[in-house]
Every structure is written in C-alpha cells, then in structure tokens.
GROMACS .gro file of C-alpha atoms in nm:
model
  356
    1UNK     CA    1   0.744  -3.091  -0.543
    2UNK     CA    2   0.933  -3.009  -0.209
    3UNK     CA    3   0.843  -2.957   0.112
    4UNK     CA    4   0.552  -2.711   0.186
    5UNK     CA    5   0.686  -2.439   0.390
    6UNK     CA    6   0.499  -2.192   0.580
    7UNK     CA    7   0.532  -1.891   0.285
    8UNK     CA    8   0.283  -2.118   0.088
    9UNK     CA    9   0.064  -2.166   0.388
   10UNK     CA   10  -0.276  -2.002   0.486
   11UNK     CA   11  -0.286  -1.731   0.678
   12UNK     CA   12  -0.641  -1.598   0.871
   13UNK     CA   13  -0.659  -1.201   0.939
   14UNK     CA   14  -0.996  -1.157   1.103
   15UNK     CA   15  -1.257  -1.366   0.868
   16UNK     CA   16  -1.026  -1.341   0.564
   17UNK     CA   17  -0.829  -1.657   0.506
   18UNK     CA   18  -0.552  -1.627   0.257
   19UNK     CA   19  -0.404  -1.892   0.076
   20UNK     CA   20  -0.082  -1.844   0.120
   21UNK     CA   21   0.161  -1.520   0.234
   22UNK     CA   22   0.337  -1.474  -0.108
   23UNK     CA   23   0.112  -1.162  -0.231
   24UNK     CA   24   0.143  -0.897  -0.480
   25UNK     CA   25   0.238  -0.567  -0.357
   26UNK     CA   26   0.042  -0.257  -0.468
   27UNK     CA   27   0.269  -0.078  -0.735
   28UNK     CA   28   0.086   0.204  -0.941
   29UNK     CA   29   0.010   0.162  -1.293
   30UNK     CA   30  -0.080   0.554  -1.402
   31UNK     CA   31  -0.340   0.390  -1.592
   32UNK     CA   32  -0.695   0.519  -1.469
   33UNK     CA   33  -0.935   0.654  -1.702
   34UNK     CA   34  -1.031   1.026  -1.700
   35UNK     CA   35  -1.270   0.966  -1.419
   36UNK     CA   36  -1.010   0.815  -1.187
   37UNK     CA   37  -1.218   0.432  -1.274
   38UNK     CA   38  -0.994   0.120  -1.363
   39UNK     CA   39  -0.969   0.067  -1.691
   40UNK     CA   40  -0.923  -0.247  -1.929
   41UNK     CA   41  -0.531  -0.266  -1.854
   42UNK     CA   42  -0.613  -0.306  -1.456
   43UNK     CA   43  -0.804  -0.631  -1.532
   44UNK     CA   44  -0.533  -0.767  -1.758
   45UNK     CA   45  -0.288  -0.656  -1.531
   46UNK     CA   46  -0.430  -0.791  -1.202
   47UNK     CA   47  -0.599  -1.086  -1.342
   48UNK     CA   48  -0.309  -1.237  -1.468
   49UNK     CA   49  -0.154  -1.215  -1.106
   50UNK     CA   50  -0.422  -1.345  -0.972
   51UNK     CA   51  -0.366  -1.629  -1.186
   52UNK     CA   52  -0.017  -1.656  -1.113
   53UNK     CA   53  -0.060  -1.790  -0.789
   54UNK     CA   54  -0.018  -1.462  -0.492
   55UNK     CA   55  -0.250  -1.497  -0.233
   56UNK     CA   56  -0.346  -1.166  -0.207
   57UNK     CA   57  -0.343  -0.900  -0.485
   58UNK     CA   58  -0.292  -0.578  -0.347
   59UNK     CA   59  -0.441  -0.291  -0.602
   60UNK     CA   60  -0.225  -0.027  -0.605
   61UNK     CA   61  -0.229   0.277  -0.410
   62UNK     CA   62  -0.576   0.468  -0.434
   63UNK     CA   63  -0.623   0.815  -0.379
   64UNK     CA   64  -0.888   0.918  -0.140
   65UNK     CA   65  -1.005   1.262  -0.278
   66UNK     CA   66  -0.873   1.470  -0.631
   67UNK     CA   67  -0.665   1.616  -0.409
   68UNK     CA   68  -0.503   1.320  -0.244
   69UNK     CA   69  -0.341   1.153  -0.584
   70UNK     CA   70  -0.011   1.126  -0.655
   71UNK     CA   71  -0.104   1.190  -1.059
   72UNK     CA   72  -0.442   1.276  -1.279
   73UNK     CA   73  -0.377   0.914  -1.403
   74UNK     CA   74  -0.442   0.769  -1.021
   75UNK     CA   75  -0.712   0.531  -0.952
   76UNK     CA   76  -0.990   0.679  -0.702
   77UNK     CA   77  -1.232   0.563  -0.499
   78UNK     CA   78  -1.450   0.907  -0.406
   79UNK     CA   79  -1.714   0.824  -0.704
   80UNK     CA   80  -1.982   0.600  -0.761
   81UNK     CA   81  -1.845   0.554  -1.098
   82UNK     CA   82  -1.513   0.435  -0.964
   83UNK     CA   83  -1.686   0.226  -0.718
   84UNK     CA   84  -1.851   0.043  -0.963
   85UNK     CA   85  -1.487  -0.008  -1.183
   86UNK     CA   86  -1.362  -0.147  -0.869
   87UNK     CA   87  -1.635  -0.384  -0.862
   88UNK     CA   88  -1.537  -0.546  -1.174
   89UNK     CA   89  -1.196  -0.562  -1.084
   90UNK     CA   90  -1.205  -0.686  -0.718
   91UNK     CA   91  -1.454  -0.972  -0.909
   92UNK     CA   92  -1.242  -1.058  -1.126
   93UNK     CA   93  -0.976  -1.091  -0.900
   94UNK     CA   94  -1.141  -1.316  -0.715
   95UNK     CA   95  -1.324  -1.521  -0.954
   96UNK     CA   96  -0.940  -1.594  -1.143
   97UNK     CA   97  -0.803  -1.726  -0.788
   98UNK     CA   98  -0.693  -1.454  -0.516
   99UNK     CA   99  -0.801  -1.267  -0.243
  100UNK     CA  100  -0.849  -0.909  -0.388
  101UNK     CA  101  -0.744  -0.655  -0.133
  102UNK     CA  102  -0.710  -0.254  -0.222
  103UNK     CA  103  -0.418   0.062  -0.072
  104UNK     CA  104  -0.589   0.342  -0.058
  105UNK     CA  105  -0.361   0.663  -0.032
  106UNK     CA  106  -0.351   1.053   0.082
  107UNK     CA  107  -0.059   1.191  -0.074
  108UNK     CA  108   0.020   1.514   0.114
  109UNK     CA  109   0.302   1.690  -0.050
  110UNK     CA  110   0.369   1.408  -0.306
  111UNK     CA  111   0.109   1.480  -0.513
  112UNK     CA  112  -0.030   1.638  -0.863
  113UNK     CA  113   0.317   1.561  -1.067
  114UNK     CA  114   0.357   1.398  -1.356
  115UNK     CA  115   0.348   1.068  -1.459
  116UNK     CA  116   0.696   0.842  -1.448
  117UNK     CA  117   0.704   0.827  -1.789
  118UNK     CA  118   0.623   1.185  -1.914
  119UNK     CA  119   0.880   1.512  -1.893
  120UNK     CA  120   1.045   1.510  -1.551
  121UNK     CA  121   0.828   1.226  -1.371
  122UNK     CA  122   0.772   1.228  -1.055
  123UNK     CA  123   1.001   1.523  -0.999
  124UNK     CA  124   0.743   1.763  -1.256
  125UNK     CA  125   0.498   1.939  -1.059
  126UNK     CA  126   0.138   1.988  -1.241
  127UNK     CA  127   0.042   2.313  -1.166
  128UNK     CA  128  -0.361   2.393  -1.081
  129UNK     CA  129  -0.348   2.592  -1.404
  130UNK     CA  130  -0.229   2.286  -1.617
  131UNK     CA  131  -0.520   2.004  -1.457
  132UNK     CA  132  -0.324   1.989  -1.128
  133UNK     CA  133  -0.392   2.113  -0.781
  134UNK     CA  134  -0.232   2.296  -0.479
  135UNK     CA  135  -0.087   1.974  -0.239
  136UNK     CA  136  -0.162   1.991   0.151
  137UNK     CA  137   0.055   1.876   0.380
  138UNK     CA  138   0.151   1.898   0.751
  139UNK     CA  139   0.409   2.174   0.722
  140UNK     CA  140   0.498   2.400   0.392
  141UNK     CA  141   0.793   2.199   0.338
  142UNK     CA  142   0.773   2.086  -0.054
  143UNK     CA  143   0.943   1.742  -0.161
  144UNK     CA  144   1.224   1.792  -0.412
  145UNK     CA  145   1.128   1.983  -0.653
  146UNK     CA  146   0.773   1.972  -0.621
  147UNK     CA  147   0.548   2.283  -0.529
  148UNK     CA  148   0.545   2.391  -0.173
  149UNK     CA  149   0.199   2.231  -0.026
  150UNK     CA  150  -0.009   2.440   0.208
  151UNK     CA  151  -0.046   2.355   0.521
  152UNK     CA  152  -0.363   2.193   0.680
  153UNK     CA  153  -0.595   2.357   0.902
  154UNK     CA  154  -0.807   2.138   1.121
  155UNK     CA  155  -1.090   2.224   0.867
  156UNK     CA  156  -0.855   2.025   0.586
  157UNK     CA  157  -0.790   1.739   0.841
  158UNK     CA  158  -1.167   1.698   0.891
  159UNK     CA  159  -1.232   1.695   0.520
  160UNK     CA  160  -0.933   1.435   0.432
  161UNK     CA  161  -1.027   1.222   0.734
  162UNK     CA  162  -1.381   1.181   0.612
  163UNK     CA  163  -1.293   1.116   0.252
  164UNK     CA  164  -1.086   0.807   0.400
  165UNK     CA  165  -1.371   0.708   0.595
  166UNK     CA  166  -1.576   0.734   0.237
  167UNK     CA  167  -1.308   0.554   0.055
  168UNK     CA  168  -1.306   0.287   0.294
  169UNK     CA  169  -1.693   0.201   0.269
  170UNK     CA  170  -1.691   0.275  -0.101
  171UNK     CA  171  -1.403  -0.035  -0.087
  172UNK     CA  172  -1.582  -0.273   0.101
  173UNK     CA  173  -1.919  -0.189  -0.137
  174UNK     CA  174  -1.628  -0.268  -0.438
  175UNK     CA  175  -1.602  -0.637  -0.261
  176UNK     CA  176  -1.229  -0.593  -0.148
  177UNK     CA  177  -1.185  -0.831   0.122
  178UNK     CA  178  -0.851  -0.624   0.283
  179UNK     CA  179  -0.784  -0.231   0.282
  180UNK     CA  180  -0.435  -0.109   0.346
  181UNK     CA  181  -0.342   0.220   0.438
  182UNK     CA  182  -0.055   0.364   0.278
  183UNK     CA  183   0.157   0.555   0.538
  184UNK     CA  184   0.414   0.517   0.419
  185UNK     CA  185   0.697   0.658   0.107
  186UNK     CA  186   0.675   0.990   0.227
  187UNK     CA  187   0.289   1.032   0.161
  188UNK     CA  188   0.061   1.208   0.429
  189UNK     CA  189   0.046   0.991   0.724
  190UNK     CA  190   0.428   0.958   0.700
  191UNK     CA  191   0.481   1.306   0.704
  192UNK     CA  192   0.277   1.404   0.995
  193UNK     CA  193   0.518   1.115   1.173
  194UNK     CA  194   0.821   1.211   1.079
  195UNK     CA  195   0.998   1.532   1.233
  196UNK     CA  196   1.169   1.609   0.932
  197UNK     CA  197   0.828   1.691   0.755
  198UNK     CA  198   0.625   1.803   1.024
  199UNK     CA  199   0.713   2.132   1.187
  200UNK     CA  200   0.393   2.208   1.393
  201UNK     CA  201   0.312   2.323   1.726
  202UNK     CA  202  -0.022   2.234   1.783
  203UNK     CA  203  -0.183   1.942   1.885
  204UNK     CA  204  -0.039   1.760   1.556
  205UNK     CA  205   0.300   1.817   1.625
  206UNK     CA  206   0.594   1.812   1.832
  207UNK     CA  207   0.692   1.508   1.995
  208UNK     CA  208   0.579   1.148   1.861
  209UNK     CA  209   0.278   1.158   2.045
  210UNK     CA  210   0.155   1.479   1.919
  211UNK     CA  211   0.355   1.368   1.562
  212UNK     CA  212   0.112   1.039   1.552
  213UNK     CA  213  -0.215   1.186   1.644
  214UNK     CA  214  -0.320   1.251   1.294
  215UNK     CA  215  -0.217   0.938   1.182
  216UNK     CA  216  -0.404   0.746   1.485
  217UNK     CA  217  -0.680   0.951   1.341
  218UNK     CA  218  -0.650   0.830   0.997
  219UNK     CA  219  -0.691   0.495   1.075
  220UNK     CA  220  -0.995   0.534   1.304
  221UNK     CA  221  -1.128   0.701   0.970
  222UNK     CA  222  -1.086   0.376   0.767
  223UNK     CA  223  -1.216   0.151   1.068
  224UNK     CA  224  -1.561   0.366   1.105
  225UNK     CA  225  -1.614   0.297   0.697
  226UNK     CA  226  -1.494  -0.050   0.705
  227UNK     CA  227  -1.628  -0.412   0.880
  228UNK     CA  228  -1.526  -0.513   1.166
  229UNK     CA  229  -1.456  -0.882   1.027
  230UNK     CA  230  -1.230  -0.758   0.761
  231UNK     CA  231  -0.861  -0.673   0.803
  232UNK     CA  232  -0.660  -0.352   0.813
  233UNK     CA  233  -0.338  -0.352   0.705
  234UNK     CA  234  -0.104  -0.008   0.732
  235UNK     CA  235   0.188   0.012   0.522
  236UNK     CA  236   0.414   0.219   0.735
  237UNK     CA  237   0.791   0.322   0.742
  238UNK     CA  238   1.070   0.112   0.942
  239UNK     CA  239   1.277   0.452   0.951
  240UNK     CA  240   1.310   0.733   0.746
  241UNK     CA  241   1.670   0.668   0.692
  242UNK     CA  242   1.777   0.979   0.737
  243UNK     CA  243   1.944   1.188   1.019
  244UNK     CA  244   1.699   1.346   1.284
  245UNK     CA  245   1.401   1.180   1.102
  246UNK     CA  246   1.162   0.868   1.240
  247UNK     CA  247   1.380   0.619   1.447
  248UNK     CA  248   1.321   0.205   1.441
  249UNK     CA  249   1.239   0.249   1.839
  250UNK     CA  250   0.975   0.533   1.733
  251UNK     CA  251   0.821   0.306   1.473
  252UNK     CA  252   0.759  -0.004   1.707
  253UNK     CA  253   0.597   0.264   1.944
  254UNK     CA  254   0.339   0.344   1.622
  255UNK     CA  255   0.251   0.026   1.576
  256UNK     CA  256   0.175  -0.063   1.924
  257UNK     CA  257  -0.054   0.238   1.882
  258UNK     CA  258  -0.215   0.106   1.537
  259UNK     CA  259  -0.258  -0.258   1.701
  260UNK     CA  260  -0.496  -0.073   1.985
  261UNK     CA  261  -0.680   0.098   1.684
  262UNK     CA  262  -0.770  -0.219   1.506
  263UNK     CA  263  -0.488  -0.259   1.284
  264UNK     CA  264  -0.438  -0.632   1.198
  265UNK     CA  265  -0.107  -0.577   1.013
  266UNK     CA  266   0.194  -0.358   0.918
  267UNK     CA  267   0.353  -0.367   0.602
  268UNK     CA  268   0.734  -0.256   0.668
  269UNK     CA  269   0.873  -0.004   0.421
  270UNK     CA  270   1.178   0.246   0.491
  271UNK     CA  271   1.303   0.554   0.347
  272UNK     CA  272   1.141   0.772   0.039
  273UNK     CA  273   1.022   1.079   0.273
  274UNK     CA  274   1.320   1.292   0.067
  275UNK     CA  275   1.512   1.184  -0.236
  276UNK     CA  276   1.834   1.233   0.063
  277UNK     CA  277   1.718   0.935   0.220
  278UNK     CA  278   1.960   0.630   0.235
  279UNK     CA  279   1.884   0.375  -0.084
  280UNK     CA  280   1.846   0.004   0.063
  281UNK     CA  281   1.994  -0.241  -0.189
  282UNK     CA  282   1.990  -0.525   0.034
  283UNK     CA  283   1.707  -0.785  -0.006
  284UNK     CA  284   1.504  -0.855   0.306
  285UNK     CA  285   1.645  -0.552   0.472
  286UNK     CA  286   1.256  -0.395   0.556
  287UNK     CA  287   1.191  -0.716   0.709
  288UNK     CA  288   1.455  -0.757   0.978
  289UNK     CA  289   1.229  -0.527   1.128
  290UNK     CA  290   0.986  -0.737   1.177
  291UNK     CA  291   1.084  -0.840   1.518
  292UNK     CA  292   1.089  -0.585   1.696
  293UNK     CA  293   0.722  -0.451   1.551
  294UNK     CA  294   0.600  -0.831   1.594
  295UNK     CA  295   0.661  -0.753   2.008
  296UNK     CA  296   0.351  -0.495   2.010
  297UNK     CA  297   0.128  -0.810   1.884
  298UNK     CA  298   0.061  -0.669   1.563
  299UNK     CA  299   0.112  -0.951   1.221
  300UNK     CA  300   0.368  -0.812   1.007
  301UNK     CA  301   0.463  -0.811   0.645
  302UNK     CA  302   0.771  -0.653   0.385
  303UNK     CA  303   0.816  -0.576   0.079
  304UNK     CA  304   1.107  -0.422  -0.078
  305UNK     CA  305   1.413  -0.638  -0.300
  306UNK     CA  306   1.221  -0.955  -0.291
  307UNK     CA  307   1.346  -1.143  -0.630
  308UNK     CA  308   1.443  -1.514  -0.508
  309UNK     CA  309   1.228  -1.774  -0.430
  310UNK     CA  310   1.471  -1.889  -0.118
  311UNK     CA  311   1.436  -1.531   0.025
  312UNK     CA  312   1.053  -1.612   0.087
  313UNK     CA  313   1.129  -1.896   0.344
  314UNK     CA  314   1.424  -1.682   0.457
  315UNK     CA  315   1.128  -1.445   0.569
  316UNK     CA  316   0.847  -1.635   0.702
  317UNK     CA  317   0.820  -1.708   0.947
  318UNK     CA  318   1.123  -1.605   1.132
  319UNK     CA  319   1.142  -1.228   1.013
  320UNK     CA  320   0.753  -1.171   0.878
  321UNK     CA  321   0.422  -1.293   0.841
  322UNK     CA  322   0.381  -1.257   0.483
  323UNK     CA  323   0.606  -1.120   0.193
  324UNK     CA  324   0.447  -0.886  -0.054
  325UNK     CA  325   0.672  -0.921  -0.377
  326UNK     CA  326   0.681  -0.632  -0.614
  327UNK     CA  327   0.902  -0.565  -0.940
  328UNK     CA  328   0.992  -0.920  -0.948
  329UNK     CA  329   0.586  -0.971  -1.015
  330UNK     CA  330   0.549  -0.688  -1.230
  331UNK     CA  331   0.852  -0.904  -1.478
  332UNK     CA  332   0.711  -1.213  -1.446
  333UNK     CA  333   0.313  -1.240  -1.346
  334UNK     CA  334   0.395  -1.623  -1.265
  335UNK     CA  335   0.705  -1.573  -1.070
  336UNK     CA  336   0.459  -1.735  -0.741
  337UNK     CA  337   0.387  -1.993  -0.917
  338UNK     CA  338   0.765  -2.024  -1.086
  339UNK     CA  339   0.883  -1.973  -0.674
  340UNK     CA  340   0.640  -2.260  -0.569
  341UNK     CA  341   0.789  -2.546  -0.733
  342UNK     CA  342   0.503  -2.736  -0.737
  343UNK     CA  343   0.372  -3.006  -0.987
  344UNK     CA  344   0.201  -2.785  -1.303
  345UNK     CA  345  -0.127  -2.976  -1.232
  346UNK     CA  346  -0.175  -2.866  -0.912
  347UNK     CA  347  -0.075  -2.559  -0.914
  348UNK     CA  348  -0.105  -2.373  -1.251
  349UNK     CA  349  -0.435  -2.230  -1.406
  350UNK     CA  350  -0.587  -2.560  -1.583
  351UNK     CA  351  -0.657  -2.337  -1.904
  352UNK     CA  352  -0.287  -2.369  -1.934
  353UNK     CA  353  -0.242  -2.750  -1.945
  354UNK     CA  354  -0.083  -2.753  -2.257
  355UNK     CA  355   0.187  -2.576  -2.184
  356UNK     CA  356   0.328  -2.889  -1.921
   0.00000   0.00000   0.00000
C-alpha cells in the first residue's frame, strides 16, 4: 500500500466523524415506490457503496413535498411511511460500513417531468391531468420545455419552508447522520439566486441580497428540524455559467451568508439553471472554486468529472475538503476501494476474502 494521503483521512463536521473524504454523491435513481418510500433497489444500490469503501453515502436528492419532486418516481420524505423506508436504508447503510447522509430537494420549475428513461426525459412535462402537478417557482419563467411554473406567493414560501423544516426532522428520525440541501442544478433555491430566474420586486428579489433571502430562509428551515450536533451541508452553484446570471464573487458572498446560518459545508456545483449554460468537461473544474469559498470559513467539497484516483489527492486538500465522486461510482460500486490501493485485507469487505 502507499502512502496515506489526506483524501483517505477522517474528517469531523460537528459530532459526525467520517472516515475518509472520498464519498458518494447523491445521483437519483427514479426508483421509489408509489408512495415516494425506498424500495428494494435503494438497499442494493446503496449498500453495495457502502461496502465499497466512500465515507459518506449521500442518498440522492429527496423531495420535500409532492410538489417539490423532480418525477412521481422521486424518493420523499413528507410521510411516515417514507420515514420508516428511510430507516431501513440509512441502517443499512451504516451497519455495511458508511456514514449514511441524505439531499433533500425543492425543485421549483424543474419538476413533475418524466423520467430519463421514458418519452422525452427530463425535457417531457407531466401534466396535473396525467399524475403530475403545476411547478412553483420564483418567477413564471419555465425551464426548456417544461410547463411555465406559477409563481410563489408568500403563502407558497411559508408552506415549502415548513415542509423542509418537516423533511429535515423526519431525516434525523430516519437516523441520517448529515442532511444536504440541494441548491443547486437549477432547482428552487438556485433560482431564487440567480437573476436569470428570478424576476421579482419584492422582498425576494432584486439585488443578491434580496435574491438570497429565500434561500437564507431555506436553510434556517432545515436547521429548526435538524440537531444542532449534526452537519449541514448545501450543495450550491459556483456560477451559473451563463451571461448576466450568478457570478463566482456573488457565490463566495452566499456562502459567507450560509456559514452565519449554520452551514458546515458547501458542495460546489456550476451550471444546469438552463440547458444554454456552458458544459464543463474538465475534471476538477467545480473545485478550483474552492478557494475562494474556503475564505468565508465554511469546509468545502466538489463533485463533478471525478474518474481518476490521482485527481482525489489533486483535490484535497489544496482545492477541497472532501470529493464526492459520482458516475464513476455509479460504474464501479468499488471504484473507492479500487482508488485506495490498499492491501485487500484491510480494506475490502471480509465476506469477500476469496476473491484476493
């Protein structure tokens, strides 16, 4: 085995210590039952992850409310029934070997379309009148070719903001030991930040004070249903990568905002508010902004193009805290383990001694 470097050492966000900072990033699996509960494939699915040697598995995104998924094939987390699926799951992630931690999600204008893998995708919207709903977002600005959401009253915000605050208890009841906010691919919190999608004049709108109020907000919501000894991550955008839209100076001046809220960590994403946006090819490219966010004194963490095992020391600790790894985990659930180098004895499951 070689040298031990800091990707593959612990890292301590309020009372959770995590093994290492190689984790699984939350990527949706359209799987969910009818009731919005995990199902059978989630287990397999995250289990063997959790075997395969991340130090944190990240359950996908997790809609808040109906209202707030992407798909009718979303997990939830608004029901006792899905509570109790998420018990299982978080269990068993934790019982196989890794810290389970949950996204939860409010989609905004991104949601009720179809699944990746049926008709159009993510580009089909699913009408009310075919099991969908009407989307809300800050501004009646659709996304692509999705329908044009309605825009939220401060009776809507009040309603979304507590189902976040539910969501967040109901996760902590579910034995997650992390909750990360997802503000980020263009979903709800993004588009109240980003100029492009938000065209209000009230209090929610305008300049990037106004812009980030609802956001701020969001996050408060999570922190009033969620211990104060376990972390909050936000996964938030670097830059919208597209003209007149969120700047890398506006984004550092968020996160100095979601440090003072109780925000432990930000998970650096870029782009996705508009199919327009600029498409990053370049590996490590969210977290060369981890820098300048690290200067507000909040941890930081990327994902994005992560597919090398060198990349990982590349980005910790110079560029990022931790690394969450994505489609490179959803090919190969051992690729941590593969990345680690380490002797099969002391690394791998023992149930798989045979194999070395």
């Amino acid at each position: 085995m070689g040298t031990v470097t800091t990707a593959w050492t612990p890292l301590r966000l309020r009372e959770s210590l995590l093994p290492n900072r190689v984790w699984l990033s939350p990527m949706c699996q359209y799987s969910a039952d009818e009731f919005g509960a995990p199902t059978d494939w989630h287990l397999a699915h995250y289990g063997a992850r959790a075997a395969g040697g991340v130090g944190m598995v990240m359950v996908e995104c997790t809609g808040v409310a109906p209202d707030m998924r992407t798909t009718r094939r979303d997990l939830g987390l608004w029901s006792e029934r899905q509570t109790e699926g998420h018990r299982r799951l978080a269990s068993a992630i934790r019982s196989i070997g890794s810290v389970p931690a949950i996204q939860l999600g409010a989609a905004g204008r991104k949601s009720s379309h179809g699944v990746p893998w049926d008709n159009a995708g993510t580009r089909h919207p699913i009408g009310p009148h075919d099991g969908g709903w009407q989307p809300l977002a800050p501004s009646p600005i659709p996304f692509a070719g999705l329908a044009v959401p309605t825009e939220m009253t401060t009776e809507d915000g009040a309603r979304v903001l507590g189902d976040i605050e539910r969501a967040a208890r109901n996760a902590h009841r579910a034995g997650y030991e992390a909750v990360e906010l997802h503000g980020a691919s263009g979903y709800l919190f993004h588009e109240f930040l980003s100029p492009l999608a938000n065209h209000r004049t009230d209090a929610w709108g305008g300049d990037l004070e106004g812009r980030m109020r609802f956001p701020l907000e969001m996050v408060e919501a999570v922190r009033a249903g969620w211990p104060d000894e376990k972390p909050v991550i936000v996964r938030m955008p670097a830059t919208d990568l597209l003209d007149g839209g969120l700047t890398a100076d506006e984004t550092v001046r968020v996160a100095a905002r979601l440090h003072e809220e109780g925000v432990d960590m930000v998970d650096i994403s870029s782009g996705a508010l508009s199919p327009d946006a600029l498409r990053i090819s370049e590996p490590l490219y969210n977290a060369h902004y981890g820098p300048g966010l690290r200067t507000t004194g909040v941890r930081t963490a990327a994902s994005g193009l992560v597919t090398e095992a060198r990349q990982l020391d590349e980005a910790v600790p110079e560029l990022v805290d931790a690394v969450f790894v994505g489609r490179a985990l959803l090919r190969d659930p051992y690729w941590a383990l593969r990345a680690l180098d380490a002797e099969p004895r002391d690394s791998w499951p023992k149930q798989y001694h045979r194999a070395f």
